[in-house]
Coordinates of C-alpha atoms in Angstrom, one line a residue:
Chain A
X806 CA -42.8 16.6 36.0
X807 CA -43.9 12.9 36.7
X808 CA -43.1 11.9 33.6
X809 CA -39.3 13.4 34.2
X810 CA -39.5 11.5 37.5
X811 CA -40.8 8.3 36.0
X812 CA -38.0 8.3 33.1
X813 CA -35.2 8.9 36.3
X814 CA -36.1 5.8 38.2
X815 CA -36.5 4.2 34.9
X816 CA -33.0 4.6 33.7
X817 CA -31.9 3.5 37.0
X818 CA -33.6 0.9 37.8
X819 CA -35.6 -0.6 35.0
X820 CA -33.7 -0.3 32.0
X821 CA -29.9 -0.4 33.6
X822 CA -27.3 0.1 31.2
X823 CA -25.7 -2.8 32.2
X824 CA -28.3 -5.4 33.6
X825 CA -30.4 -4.5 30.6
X826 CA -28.3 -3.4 27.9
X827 CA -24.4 -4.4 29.0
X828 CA -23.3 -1.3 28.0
X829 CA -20.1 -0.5 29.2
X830 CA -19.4 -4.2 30.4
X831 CA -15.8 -3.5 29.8
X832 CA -14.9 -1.3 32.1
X833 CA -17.2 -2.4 34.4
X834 CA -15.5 -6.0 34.9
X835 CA -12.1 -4.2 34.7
X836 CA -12.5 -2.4 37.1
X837 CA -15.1 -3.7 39.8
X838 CA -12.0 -5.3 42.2
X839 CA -12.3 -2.6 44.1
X840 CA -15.0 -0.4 45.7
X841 CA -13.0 2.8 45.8
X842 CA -12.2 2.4 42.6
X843 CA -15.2 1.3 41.3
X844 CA -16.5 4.3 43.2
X845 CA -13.9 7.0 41.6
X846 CA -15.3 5.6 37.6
X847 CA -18.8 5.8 38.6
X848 CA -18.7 9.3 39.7
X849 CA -16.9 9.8 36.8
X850 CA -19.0 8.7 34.0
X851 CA -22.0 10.1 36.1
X852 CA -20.5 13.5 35.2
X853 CA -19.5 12.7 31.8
X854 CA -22.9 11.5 30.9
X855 CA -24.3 14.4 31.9
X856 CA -22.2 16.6 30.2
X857 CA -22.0 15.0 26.8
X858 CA -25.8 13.0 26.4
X859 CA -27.2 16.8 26.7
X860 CA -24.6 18.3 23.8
X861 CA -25.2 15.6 21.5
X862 CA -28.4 16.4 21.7
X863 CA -28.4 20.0 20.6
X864 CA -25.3 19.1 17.9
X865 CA -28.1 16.6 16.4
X866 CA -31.0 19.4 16.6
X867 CA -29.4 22.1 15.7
X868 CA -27.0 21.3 13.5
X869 CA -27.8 17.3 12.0
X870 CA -31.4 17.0 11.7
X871 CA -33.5 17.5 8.7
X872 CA -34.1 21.0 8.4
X873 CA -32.0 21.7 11.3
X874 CA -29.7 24.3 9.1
X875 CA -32.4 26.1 7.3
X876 CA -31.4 29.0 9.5
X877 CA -28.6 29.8 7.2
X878 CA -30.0 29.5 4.7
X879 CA -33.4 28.2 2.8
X880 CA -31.4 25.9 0.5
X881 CA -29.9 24.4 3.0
X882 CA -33.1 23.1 4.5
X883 CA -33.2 19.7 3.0
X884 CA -30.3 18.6 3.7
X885 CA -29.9 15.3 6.3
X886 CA -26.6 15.4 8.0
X887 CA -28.2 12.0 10.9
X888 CA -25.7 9.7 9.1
X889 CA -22.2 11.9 10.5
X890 CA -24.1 11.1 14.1
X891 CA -22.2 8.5 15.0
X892 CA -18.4 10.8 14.1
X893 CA -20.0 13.8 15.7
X894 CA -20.8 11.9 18.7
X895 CA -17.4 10.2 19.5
X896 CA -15.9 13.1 18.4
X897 CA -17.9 15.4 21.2
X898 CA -17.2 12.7 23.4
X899 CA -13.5 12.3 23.1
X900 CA -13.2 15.9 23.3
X901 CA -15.3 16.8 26.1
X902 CA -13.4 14.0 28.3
X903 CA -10.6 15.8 27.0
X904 CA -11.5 19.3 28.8
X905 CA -13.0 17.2 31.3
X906 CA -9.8 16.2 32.4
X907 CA -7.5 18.6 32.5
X908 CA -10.1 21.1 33.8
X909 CA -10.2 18.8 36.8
X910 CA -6.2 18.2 36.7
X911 CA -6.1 22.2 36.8
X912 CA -8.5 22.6 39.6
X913 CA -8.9 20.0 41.9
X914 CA -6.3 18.0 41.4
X915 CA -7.0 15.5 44.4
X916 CA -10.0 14.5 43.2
X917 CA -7.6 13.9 39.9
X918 CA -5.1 11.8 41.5
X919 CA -8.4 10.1 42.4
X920 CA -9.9 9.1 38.9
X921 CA -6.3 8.7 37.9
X922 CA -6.5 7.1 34.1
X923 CA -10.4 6.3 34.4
X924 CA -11.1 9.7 32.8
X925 CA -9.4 9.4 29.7
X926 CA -10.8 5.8 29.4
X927 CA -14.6 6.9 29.8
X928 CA -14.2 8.1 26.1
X929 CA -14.3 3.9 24.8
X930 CA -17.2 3.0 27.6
X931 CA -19.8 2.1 25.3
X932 CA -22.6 3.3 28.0
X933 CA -21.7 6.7 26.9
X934 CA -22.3 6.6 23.4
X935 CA -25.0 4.5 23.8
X936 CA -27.0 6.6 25.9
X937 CA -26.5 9.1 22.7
X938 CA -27.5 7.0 20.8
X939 CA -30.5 5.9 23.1
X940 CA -31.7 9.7 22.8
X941 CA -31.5 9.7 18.9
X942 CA -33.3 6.5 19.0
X943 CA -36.0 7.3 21.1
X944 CA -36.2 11.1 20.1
X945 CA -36.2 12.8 23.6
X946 CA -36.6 16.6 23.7
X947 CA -33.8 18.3 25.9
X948 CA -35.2 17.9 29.7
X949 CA -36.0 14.4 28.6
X950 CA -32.6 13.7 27.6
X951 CA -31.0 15.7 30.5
X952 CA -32.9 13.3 33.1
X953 CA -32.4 10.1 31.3
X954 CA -28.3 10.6 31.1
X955 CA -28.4 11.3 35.2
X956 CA -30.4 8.3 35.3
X957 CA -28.1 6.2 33.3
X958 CA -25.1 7.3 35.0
X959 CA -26.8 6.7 38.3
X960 CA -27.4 3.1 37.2
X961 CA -23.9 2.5 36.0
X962 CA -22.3 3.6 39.7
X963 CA -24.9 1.3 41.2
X964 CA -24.5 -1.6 39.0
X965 CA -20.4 -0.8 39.4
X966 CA -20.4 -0.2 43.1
X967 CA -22.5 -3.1 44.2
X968 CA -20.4 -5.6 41.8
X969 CA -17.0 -4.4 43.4
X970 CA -18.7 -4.9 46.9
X971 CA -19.6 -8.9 45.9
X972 CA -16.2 -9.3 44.6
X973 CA -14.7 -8.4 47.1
X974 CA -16.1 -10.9 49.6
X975 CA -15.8 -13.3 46.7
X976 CA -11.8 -13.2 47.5
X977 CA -12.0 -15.2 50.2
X978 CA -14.8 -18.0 48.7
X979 CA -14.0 -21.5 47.9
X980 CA -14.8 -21.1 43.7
X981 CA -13.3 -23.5 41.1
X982 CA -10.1 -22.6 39.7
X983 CA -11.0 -22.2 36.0
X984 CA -14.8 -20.7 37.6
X985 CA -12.4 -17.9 39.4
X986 CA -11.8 -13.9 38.2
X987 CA -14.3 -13.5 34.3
X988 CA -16.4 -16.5 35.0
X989 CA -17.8 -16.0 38.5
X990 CA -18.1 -12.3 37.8
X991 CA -20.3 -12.9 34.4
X992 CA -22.4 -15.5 36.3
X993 CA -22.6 -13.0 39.5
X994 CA -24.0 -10.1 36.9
X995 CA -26.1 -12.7 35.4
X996 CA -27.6 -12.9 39.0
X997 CA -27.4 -9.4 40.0
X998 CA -29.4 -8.3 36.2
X999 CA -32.3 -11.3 37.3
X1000 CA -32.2 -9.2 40.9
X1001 CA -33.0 -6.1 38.3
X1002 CA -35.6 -8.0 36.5
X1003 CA -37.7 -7.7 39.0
X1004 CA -38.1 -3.5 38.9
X1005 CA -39.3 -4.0 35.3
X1006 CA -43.0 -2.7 35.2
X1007 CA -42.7 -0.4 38.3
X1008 CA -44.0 3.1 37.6
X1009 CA -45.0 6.2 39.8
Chain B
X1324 CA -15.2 -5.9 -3.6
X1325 CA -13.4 -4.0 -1.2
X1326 CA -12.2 -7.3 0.4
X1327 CA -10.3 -8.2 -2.6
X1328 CA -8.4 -5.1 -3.5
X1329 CA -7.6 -3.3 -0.2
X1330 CA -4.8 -6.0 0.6
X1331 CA -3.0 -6.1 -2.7
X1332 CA -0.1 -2.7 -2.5
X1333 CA 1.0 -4.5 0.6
X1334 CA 1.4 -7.9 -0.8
X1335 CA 3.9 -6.3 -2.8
X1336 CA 5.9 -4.7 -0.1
X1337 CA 6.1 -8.2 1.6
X1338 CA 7.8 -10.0 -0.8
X1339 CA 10.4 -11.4 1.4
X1340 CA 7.9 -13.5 3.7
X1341 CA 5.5 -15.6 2.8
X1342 CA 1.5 -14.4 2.7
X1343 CA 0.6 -17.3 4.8
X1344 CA 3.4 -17.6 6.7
X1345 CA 3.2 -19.9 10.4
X1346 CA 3.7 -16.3 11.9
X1347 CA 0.6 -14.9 9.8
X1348 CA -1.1 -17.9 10.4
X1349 CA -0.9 -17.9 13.7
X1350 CA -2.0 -13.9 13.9
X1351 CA -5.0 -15.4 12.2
X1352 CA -5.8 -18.4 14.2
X1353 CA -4.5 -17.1 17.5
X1354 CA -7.8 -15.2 18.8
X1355 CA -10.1 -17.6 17.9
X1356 CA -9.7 -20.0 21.2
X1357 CA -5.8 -19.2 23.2
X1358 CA -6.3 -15.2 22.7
X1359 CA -9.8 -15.0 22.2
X1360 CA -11.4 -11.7 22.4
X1361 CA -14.2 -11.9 24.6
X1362 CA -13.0 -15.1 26.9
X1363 CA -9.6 -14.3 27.5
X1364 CA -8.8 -10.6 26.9
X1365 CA -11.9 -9.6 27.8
X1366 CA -12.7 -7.4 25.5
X1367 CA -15.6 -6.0 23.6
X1368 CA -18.6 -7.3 26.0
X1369 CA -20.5 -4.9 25.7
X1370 CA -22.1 -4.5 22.7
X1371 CA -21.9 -8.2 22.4
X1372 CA -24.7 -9.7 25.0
X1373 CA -27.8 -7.9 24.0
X1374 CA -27.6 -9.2 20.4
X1375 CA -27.6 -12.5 20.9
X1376 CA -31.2 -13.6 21.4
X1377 CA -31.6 -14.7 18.0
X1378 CA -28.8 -16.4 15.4
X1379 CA -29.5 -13.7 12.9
X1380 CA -28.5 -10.7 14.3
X1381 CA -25.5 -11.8 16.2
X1382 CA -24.1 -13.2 12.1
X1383 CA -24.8 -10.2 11.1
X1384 CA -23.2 -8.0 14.0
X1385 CA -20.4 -10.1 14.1
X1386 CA -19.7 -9.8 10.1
X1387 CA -20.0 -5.5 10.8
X1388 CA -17.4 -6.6 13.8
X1389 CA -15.0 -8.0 11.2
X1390 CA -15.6 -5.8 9.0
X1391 CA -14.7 -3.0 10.8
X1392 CA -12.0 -4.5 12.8
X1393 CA -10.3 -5.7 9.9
X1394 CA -10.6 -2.3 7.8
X1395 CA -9.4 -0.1 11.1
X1396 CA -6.3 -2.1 11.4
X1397 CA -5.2 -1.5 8.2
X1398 CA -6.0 2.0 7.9
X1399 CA -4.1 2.6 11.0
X1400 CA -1.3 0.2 10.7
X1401 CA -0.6 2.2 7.0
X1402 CA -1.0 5.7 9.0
X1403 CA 1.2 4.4 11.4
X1404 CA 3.9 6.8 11.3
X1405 CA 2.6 9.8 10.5
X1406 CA -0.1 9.6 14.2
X1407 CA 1.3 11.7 16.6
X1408 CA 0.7 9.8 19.9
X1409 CA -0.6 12.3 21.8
X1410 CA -3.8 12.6 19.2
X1411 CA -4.0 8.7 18.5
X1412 CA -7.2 8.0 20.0
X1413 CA -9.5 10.5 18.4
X1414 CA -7.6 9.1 15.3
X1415 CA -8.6 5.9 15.4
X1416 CA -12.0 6.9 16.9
X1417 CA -12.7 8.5 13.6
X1418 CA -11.2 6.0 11.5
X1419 CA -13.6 3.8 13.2
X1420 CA -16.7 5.9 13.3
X1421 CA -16.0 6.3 9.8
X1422 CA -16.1 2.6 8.8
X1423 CA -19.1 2.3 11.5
X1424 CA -21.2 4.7 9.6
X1425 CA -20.4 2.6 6.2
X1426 CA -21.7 -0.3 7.6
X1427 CA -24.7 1.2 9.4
X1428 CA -25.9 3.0 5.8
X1429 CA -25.4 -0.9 4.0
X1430 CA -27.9 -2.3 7.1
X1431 CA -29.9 0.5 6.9
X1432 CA -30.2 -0.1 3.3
X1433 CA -30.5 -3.5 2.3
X1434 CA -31.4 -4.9 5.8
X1435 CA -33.6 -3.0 7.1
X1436 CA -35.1 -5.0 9.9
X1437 CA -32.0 -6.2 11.3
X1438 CA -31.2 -3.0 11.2
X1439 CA -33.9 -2.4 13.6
X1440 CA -33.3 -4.9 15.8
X1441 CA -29.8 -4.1 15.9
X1442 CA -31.1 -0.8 16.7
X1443 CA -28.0 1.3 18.8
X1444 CA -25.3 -1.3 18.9
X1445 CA -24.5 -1.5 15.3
X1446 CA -23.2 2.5 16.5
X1447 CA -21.9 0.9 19.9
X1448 CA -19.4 -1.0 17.9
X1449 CA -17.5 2.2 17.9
X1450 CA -16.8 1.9 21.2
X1451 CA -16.3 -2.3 21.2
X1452 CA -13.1 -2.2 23.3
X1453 CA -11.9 -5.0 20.5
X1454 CA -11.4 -2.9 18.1
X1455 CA -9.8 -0.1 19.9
X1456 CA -7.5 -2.5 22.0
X1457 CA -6.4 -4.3 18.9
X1458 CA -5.6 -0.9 17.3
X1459 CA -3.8 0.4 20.5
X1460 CA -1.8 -3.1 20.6
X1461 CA -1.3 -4.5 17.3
X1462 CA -1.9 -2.2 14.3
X1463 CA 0.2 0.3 16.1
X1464 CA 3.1 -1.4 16.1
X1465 CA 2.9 -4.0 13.3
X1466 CA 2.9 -4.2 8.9
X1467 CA -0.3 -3.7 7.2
X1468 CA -1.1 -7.0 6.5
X1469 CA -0.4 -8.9 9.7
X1470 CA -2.5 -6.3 11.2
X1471 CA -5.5 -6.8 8.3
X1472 CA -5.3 -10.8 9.6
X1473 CA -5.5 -9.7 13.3
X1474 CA -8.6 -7.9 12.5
X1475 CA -10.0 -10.3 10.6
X1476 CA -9.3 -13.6 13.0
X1477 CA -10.3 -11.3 16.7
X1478 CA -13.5 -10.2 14.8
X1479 CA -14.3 -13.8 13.7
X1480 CA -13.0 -15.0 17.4
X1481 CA -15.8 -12.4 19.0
X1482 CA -18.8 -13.5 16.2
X1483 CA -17.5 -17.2 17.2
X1484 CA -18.7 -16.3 20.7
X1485 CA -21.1 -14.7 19.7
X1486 CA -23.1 -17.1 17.7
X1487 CA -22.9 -19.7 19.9
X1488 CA -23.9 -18.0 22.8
X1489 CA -27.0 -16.8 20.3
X1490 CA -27.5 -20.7 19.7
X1491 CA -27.8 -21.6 23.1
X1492 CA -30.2 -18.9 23.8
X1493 CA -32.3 -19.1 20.0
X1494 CA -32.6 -23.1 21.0
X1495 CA -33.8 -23.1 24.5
X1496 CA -35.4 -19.8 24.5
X1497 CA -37.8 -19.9 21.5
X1498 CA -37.2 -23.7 20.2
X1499 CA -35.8 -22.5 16.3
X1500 CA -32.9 -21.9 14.8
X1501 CA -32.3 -19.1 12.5
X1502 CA -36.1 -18.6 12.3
X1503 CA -36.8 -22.4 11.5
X1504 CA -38.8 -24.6 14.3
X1505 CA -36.2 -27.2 15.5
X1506 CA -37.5 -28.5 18.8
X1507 CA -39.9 -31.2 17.5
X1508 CA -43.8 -30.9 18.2
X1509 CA -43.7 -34.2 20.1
X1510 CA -41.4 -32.6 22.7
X1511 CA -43.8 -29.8 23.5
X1512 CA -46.9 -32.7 23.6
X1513 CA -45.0 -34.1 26.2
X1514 CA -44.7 -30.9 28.3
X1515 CA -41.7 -29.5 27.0
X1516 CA -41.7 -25.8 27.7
X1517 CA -39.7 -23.4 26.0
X1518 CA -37.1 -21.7 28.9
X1519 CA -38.0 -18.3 29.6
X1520 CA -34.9 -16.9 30.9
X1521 CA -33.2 -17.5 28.0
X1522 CA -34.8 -14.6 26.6
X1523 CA -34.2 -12.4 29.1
X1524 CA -30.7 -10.2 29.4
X1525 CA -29.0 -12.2 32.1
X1526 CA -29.0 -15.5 30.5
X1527 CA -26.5 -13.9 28.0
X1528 CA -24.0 -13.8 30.8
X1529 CA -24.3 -17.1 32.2
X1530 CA -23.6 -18.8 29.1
X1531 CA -20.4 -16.6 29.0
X1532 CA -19.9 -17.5 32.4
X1533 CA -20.1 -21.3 31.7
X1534 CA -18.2 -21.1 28.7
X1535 CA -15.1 -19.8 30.5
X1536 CA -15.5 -21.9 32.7
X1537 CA -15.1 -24.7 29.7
X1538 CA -12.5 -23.1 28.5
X1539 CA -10.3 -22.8 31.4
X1540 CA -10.6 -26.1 32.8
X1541 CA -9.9 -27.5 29.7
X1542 CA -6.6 -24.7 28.8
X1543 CA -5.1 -24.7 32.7
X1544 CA -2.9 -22.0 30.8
X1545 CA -5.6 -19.6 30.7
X1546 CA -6.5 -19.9 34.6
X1547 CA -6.5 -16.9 36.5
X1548 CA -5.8 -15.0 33.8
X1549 CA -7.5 -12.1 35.0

């Protein structure tokens, strides 16, 4: 259970998809003008996370994975599907924002109108697949993996919220011209990642 | 290999207009400072930063970049009519998982400790919005061959960026360049210290940072931009 714990604040904190890794950079300086936008994505990709880091797992144990299809059959047991991981991934990806989507269109559709075209552009945020590919990398077992893609997508609405909040008091600052909009934003990360820095090593 | 014959059936096609035309020039040339990737259409940052440490990897990511790019734009721009929109994206996502995997099995291969190093964002450049954005706004809509050139010139505009961001930050950071000692002893005798920060994650961003801001004041074109 500590260990769960210790892995949650860790993916939030301590190893932030975007302070540490930039994952999902795009996205994040498209569309951090806002808060309540920025808001609406985070949410978004907190759920998506969570839904697809935990069935990319069980598509690489149960059905890539050395061994992983001996239950058809005997002969079947050395075979090594890991190198279709990265189709398999973007495929379940693509498809589960797919249902995503129009599940939420069908059934709540103000919270919809809400996420508006941040659903179907989750798919290309790169701190999706990479948190996959994080779990294949590291080999977590499921509750591992479960807690870690909460944790990322916890630290991607942080790191998302709190840049839309500086930008927006950054409107009204005195900047260079050719500093203002990408540059001050990458430099303003820059900052917020060192601010990050300092979790690194905290444990429970 | 594959470099040499993919482009040839099209050549063919193209009779009427020069390979090299100014127009296919300029599709070439265009994204490596006015329309560059990263800089100015801000695209494909992610996977980019955390590579950059040393010159080594970011060559090597940046040739799987143009590699891909350029392959995924011709595929697409020769499939071009027969996408339905509606299923274009999982399309090209396959089309560029597929070329992805290709050049994750050649790391894996002959590489292996880039490989390593490179660890999960040789897969993330599946999701580098460069090569998806490039797909959705040039391959789309354009012949096969102007689209192989616009792969090839934004993948070498992003490795451009790339490797000099990874210069900065090999140079400062750990004193050598491509693995070789360039700082010279004397300079560390006198107290020199190699800068720490460099290293770390955020300096990545501050080169960036300072390099659009170089950028811009010298192109007032590009100002405000976004």
């Amino acid at each position: 259970m500590e260990h769960l714990l210790n892995l949650l604040i860790k993916a939030i904190f301590v190893e932030n998809v975007i302070f540490a890794f930039f994952l999902g950079m795009c996205s994040f300086l498209a569309v951090s003008k806002k808060i309540k936008t920025a808001f609406g994505l985070g949410l978004a990709v907190i759920f998506v996370m969570v839904l697809t880091t935990p069935l990319n797992y069980l598509v690489l144990t149960y059905l890539l994975k050395e061994g992983a299809l001996g239950w058809i059959h005997p002969a079947l047991a050395k075979i090594d599907l890991t190198f279709l991981a990265f189709i398999l991934f973007i495929s379940i990806i693509a498809g589960a924002v797919q249902v995503v989507e129009m599940v939420v269109e069908k059934f709540t559709p103000a919270l919809y109108n809400s996420l508006g075209i941040f659903l179907p552009l989750i798919t290309v945020n790169c701190s999706i697949l990479g948190t996959s590919l994080f779990m294949q990398e590291r080999e977590y077992n499921f509750a591992e993996t479960a807690v870690f893609s909460l944790g990322s997508g916890i630290g991607f609405f942080l790191a998302i919220v709190l840049l839309a909040a500086v930008r927006e008091r950054l409107r009204y600052s005195n900047i260079p011209e050719p500093l203002q909009g990408l540059g001050i934003a990458m430099i303003i990360t820059g900052l917020m990642g060192m601010a990050f820095l300092s979790f690194s090593g905290i444990q429970l | 290999m594959a470099v040499e014959t993919a482009p040839a059936p099209v050549v063919e096609k193209k009779k009427k207009e020069p390979l090299f035309s100014k127009k296919n020039i300029r599709t070439l040339r265009d994204p490596l400072d006015d329309n560059n990737p990263i800089t100015v259409q801000v695209l494909g940052i992610c996977s980019a930063l955390a590579v950059t440490v040393q010159v080594k990897p970011a060559l090597i990511m940046s040739l799987g970049v143009i590699f891909v790019a350029a392959f995924s734009n011709l595929i697409i721009s020769l499939l071009r009519h027969s996408i339905p929109t509606r299923v274009r994206i999982i399309v090209q996502l396959i089309v560029i998982a597929t070329l992805v995997t290709i050049v994750d099995q050649v790391l894996r291969a002959y590489m292996f400790d880039v490989s390593k190093k490179l660890s999960v964002f040789v897969g993330l450049i599946i999701t580098n919005c460069i090569i998806m954005g490039r797909l959705e706004a040039f391959a789309l809509a354009n012949k096969p061959w102007p689209s192989f050139l616009d792969g090839i010139g934004n993948g070498v505009g992003y490795g451009l960026i790339l490797v000099i961001v990874a210069i900065f930050r090999e140079v400062l950071g750990s004193g050598t360049l491509l693995g070789y000692p360039v700082i010279p002893q004397w300079l560390y005798d006198m107290g020199y210290e190699n800068n720490g920060l460099m290293v770390l994650p955020p300096a990545a961003l501050f080169i960036i940072g300072l390099y659009i801001w170089a950028q811009r004041s010298r192109n007032k074109k590009l100002v405000n931009v976004s």
